[in-house]
Amino acid sequence: EGASGDEGASVIVWDDKGEDNDNQRWSWAGDGKARRLKSKSSGHVLDVGEEGKLVQKKADEAAKGQTWE
């Protein structure tokens, strides 16, 4: 799991590594109030998956679980 860039991989919170930490970097993507959080290492966005777990998936404009305000 650790630094997985696979679609559907769980998002895990770790202490900041300080170096070689692209898998810990996220940025806002999009305009307006409802934007997506995009992973620097995988290019996937944060999504709410089954059972309410945070996962990373390919961006889907119709997926409400990928938008954050």
mmCIF file with all atom_site columns, C-alpha atoms in Angstrom:
data_model
loop_
_atom_site.group_PDB
_atom_site.id
_atom_site.type_symbol
_atom_site.label_atom_id
_atom_site.label_alt_id
_atom_site.label_comp_id
_atom_site.label_asym_id
_atom_site.label_entity_id
_atom_site.label_seq_id
_atom_site.pdbx_PDB_ins_code
_atom_site.Cartn_x
_atom_site.Cartn_y
_atom_site.Cartn_z
_atom_site.occupancy
_atom_site.B_iso_or_equiv
_atom_site.pdbx_formal_charge
_atom_site.auth_seq_id
_atom_site.auth_comp_id
_atom_site.auth_asym_id
_atom_site.auth_atom_id
_atom_site.pdbx_PDB_model_num
ATOM 1  C CA . GLU A 1 1  ? 0.000   0.000  0.000   1.00 0.00 ? 1  GLU A CA 1
ATOM 2  C CA . GLY A 1 2  ? 2.477   2.699  1.182   1.00 0.00 ? 2  GLY A CA 1
ATOM 3  C CA . ALA A 1 3  ? 3.182   4.683  -1.993  1.00 0.00 ? 3  ALA A CA 1
ATOM 4  C CA . SER A 1 4  ? 0.737   2.942  -4.308  1.00 0.00 ? 4  SER A CA 1
ATOM 5  C CA . GLY A 1 5  ? -0.360  4.926  -7.351  1.00 0.00 ? 5  GLY A CA 1
ATOM 6  C CA . ASP A 1 6  ? -2.953  2.324  -8.305  1.00 0.00 ? 6  ASP A CA 1
ATOM 7  C CA . GLU A 1 7  ? -6.502  3.449  -8.930  1.00 0.00 ? 7  GLU A CA 1
ATOM 8  C CA . GLY A 1 8  ? -8.643  2.541  -5.931  1.00 0.00 ? 8  GLY A CA 1
ATOM 9  C CA . ALA A 1 9  ? -5.674  2.406  -3.542  1.00 0.00 ? 9  ALA A CA 1
ATOM 10 C CA . SER A 1 10 ? -6.427  3.542  -0.004  1.00 0.00 ? 10 SER A CA 1
ATOM 11 C CA . VAL A 1 11 ? -5.161  6.912  1.141   1.00 0.00 ? 11 VAL A CA 1
ATOM 12 C CA . ILE A 1 12 ? -3.030  6.513  4.257   1.00 0.00 ? 12 ILE A CA 1
ATOM 13 C CA . VAL A 1 13 ? -1.889  9.324  6.551   1.00 0.00 ? 13 VAL A CA 1
ATOM 14 C CA . TRP A 1 14 ? 1.827   9.151  7.387   1.00 0.00 ? 14 TRP A CA 1
ATOM 15 C CA . ASP A 1 15 ? 4.239   11.472 9.147   1.00 0.00 ? 15 ASP A CA 1
ATOM 16 C CA . ASP A 1 16 ? 5.981   13.828 6.699   1.00 0.00 ? 16 ASP A CA 1
ATOM 17 C CA . LYS A 1 17 ? 9.007   12.061 5.212   1.00 0.00 ? 17 LYS A CA 1
ATOM 18 C CA . GLY A 1 18 ? 10.813  15.325 4.445   1.00 0.00 ? 18 GLY A CA 1
ATOM 19 C CA . GLU A 1 19 ? 12.418  13.921 1.260   1.00 0.00 ? 19 GLU A CA 1
ATOM 20 C CA . ASP A 1 20 ? 11.159  11.718 -1.587  1.00 0.00 ? 20 ASP A CA 1
ATOM 21 C CA . ASN A 1 21 ? 7.612   12.575 -0.539  1.00 0.00 ? 21 ASN A CA 1
ATOM 22 C CA . ASP A 1 22 ? 5.680   13.175 -3.773  1.00 0.00 ? 22 ASP A CA 1
ATOM 23 C CA . ASN A 1 23 ? 3.208   10.484 -2.637  1.00 0.00 ? 23 ASN A CA 1
ATOM 24 C CA . GLN A 1 24 ? 2.349   12.805 0.287   1.00 0.00 ? 24 GLN A CA 1
ATOM 25 C CA . ARG A 1 25 ? 1.739   15.880 -1.879  1.00 0.00 ? 25 ARG A CA 1
ATOM 26 C CA . TRP A 1 26 ? -1.755  16.929 -3.002  1.00 0.00 ? 26 TRP A CA 1
ATOM 27 C CA . SER A 1 27 ? -2.960  20.071 -4.782  1.00 0.00 ? 27 SER A CA 1
ATOM 28 C CA . TRP A 1 28 ? -6.316  21.646 -5.545  1.00 0.00 ? 28 TRP A CA 1
ATOM 29 C CA . ALA A 1 29 ? -7.560  21.067 -9.105  1.00 0.00 ? 29 ALA A CA 1
ATOM 30 C CA . GLY A 1 30 ? -10.419 22.936 -10.756 1.00 0.00 ? 30 GLY A CA 1
ATOM 31 C CA . ASP A 1 31 ? -12.194 26.243 -10.354 1.00 0.00 ? 31 ASP A CA 1
ATOM 32 C CA . GLY A 1 32 ? -15.016 27.457 -8.172  1.00 0.00 ? 32 GLY A CA 1
ATOM 33 C CA . LYS A 1 33 ? -16.213 26.092 -4.856  1.00 0.00 ? 33 LYS A CA 1
ATOM 34 C CA . ALA A 1 34 ? -16.246 22.361 -5.613  1.00 0.00 ? 34 ALA A CA 1
ATOM 35 C CA . ARG A 1 35 ? -12.692 21.331 -6.509  1.00 0.00 ? 35 ARG A CA 1
ATOM 36 C CA . ARG A 1 36 ? -10.708 18.087 -6.461  1.00 0.00 ? 36 ARG A CA 1
ATOM 37 C CA . LEU A 1 37 ? -7.571  17.153 -4.525  1.00 0.00 ? 37 LEU A CA 1
ATOM 38 C CA . LYS A 1 38 ? -5.022  15.748 -6.984  1.00 0.00 ? 38 LYS A CA 1
ATOM 39 C CA . SER A 1 39 ? -2.055  13.554 -6.041  1.00 0.00 ? 39 SER A CA 1
ATOM 40 C CA . LYS A 1 40 ? 1.322   14.784 -7.265  1.00 0.00 ? 40 LYS A CA 1
ATOM 41 C CA . SER A 1 41 ? 2.703   11.256 -7.664  1.00 0.00 ? 41 SER A CA 1
ATOM 42 C CA . SER A 1 42 ? -0.208  9.379  -9.288  1.00 0.00 ? 42 SER A CA 1
ATOM 43 C CA . GLY A 1 43 ? -2.271  12.149 -10.889 1.00 0.00 ? 43 GLY A CA 1
ATOM 44 C CA . HIS A 1 44 ? -5.403  10.559 -9.392  1.00 0.00 ? 44 HIS A CA 1
ATOM 45 C CA . VAL A 1 45 ? -7.861  12.526 -7.264  1.00 0.00 ? 45 VAL A CA 1
ATOM 46 C CA . LEU A 1 46 ? -9.132  11.931 -3.757  1.00 0.00 ? 46 LEU A CA 1
ATOM 47 C CA . ASP A 1 47 ? -12.468 10.079 -3.746  1.00 0.00 ? 47 ASP A CA 1
ATOM 48 C CA . VAL A 1 48 ? -14.808 8.569  -1.184  1.00 0.00 ? 48 VAL A CA 1
ATOM 49 C CA . GLY A 1 49 ? -15.002 4.868  -2.022  1.00 0.00 ? 49 GLY A CA 1
ATOM 50 C CA . GLU A 1 50 ? -17.068 2.007  -0.710  1.00 0.00 ? 50 GLU A CA 1
ATOM 51 C CA . GLU A 1 51 ? -17.682 1.978  3.029   1.00 0.00 ? 51 GLU A CA 1
ATOM 52 C CA . GLY A 1 52 ? -16.638 5.663  3.200   1.00 0.00 ? 52 GLY A CA 1
ATOM 53 C CA . LYS A 1 53 ? -12.915 4.958  2.804   1.00 0.00 ? 53 LYS A CA 1
ATOM 54 C CA . LEU A 1 54 ? -10.700 7.586  1.171   1.00 0.00 ? 54 LEU A CA 1
ATOM 55 C CA . VAL A 1 55 ? -9.194  6.268  -2.057  1.00 0.00 ? 55 VAL A CA 1
ATOM 56 C CA . GLN A 1 56 ? -7.521  7.689  -5.151  1.00 0.00 ? 56 GLN A CA 1
ATOM 57 C CA . LYS A 1 57 ? -9.225  7.393  -8.532  1.00 0.00 ? 57 LYS A CA 1
ATOM 58 C CA . LYS A 1 58 ? -9.116  8.874  -12.015 1.00 0.00 ? 58 LYS A CA 1
ATOM 59 C CA . ALA A 1 59 ? -10.982 12.188 -12.175 1.00 0.00 ? 59 ALA A CA 1
ATOM 60 C CA . ASP A 1 60 ? -14.638 11.810 -13.180 1.00 0.00 ? 60 ASP A CA 1
ATOM 61 C CA . GLU A 1 61 ? -16.673 14.997 -13.682 1.00 0.00 ? 61 GLU A CA 1
ATOM 62 C CA . ALA A 1 62 ? -19.873 13.146 -12.641 1.00 0.00 ? 62 ALA A CA 1
ATOM 63 C CA . ALA A 1 63 ? -18.426 11.779 -9.360  1.00 0.00 ? 63 ALA A CA 1
ATOM 64 C CA . LYS A 1 64 ? -19.738 13.906 -6.490  1.00 0.00 ? 64 LYS A CA 1
ATOM 65 C CA . GLY A 1 65 ? -17.500 11.981 -4.030  1.00 0.00 ? 65 GLY A CA 1
ATOM 66 C CA . GLN A 1 66 ? -14.476 13.616 -5.659  1.00 0.00 ? 66 GLN A CA 1
ATOM 67 C CA . THR A 1 67 ? -15.466 17.221 -5.026  1.00 0.00 ? 67 THR A CA 1
ATOM 68 C CA . TRP A 1 68 ? -14.451 19.135 -1.913  1.00 0.00 ? 68 TRP A CA 1
ATOM 69 C CA . GLU A 1 69 ? -15.403 22.634 -0.799  1.00 0.00 ? 69 GLU A CA 1
#
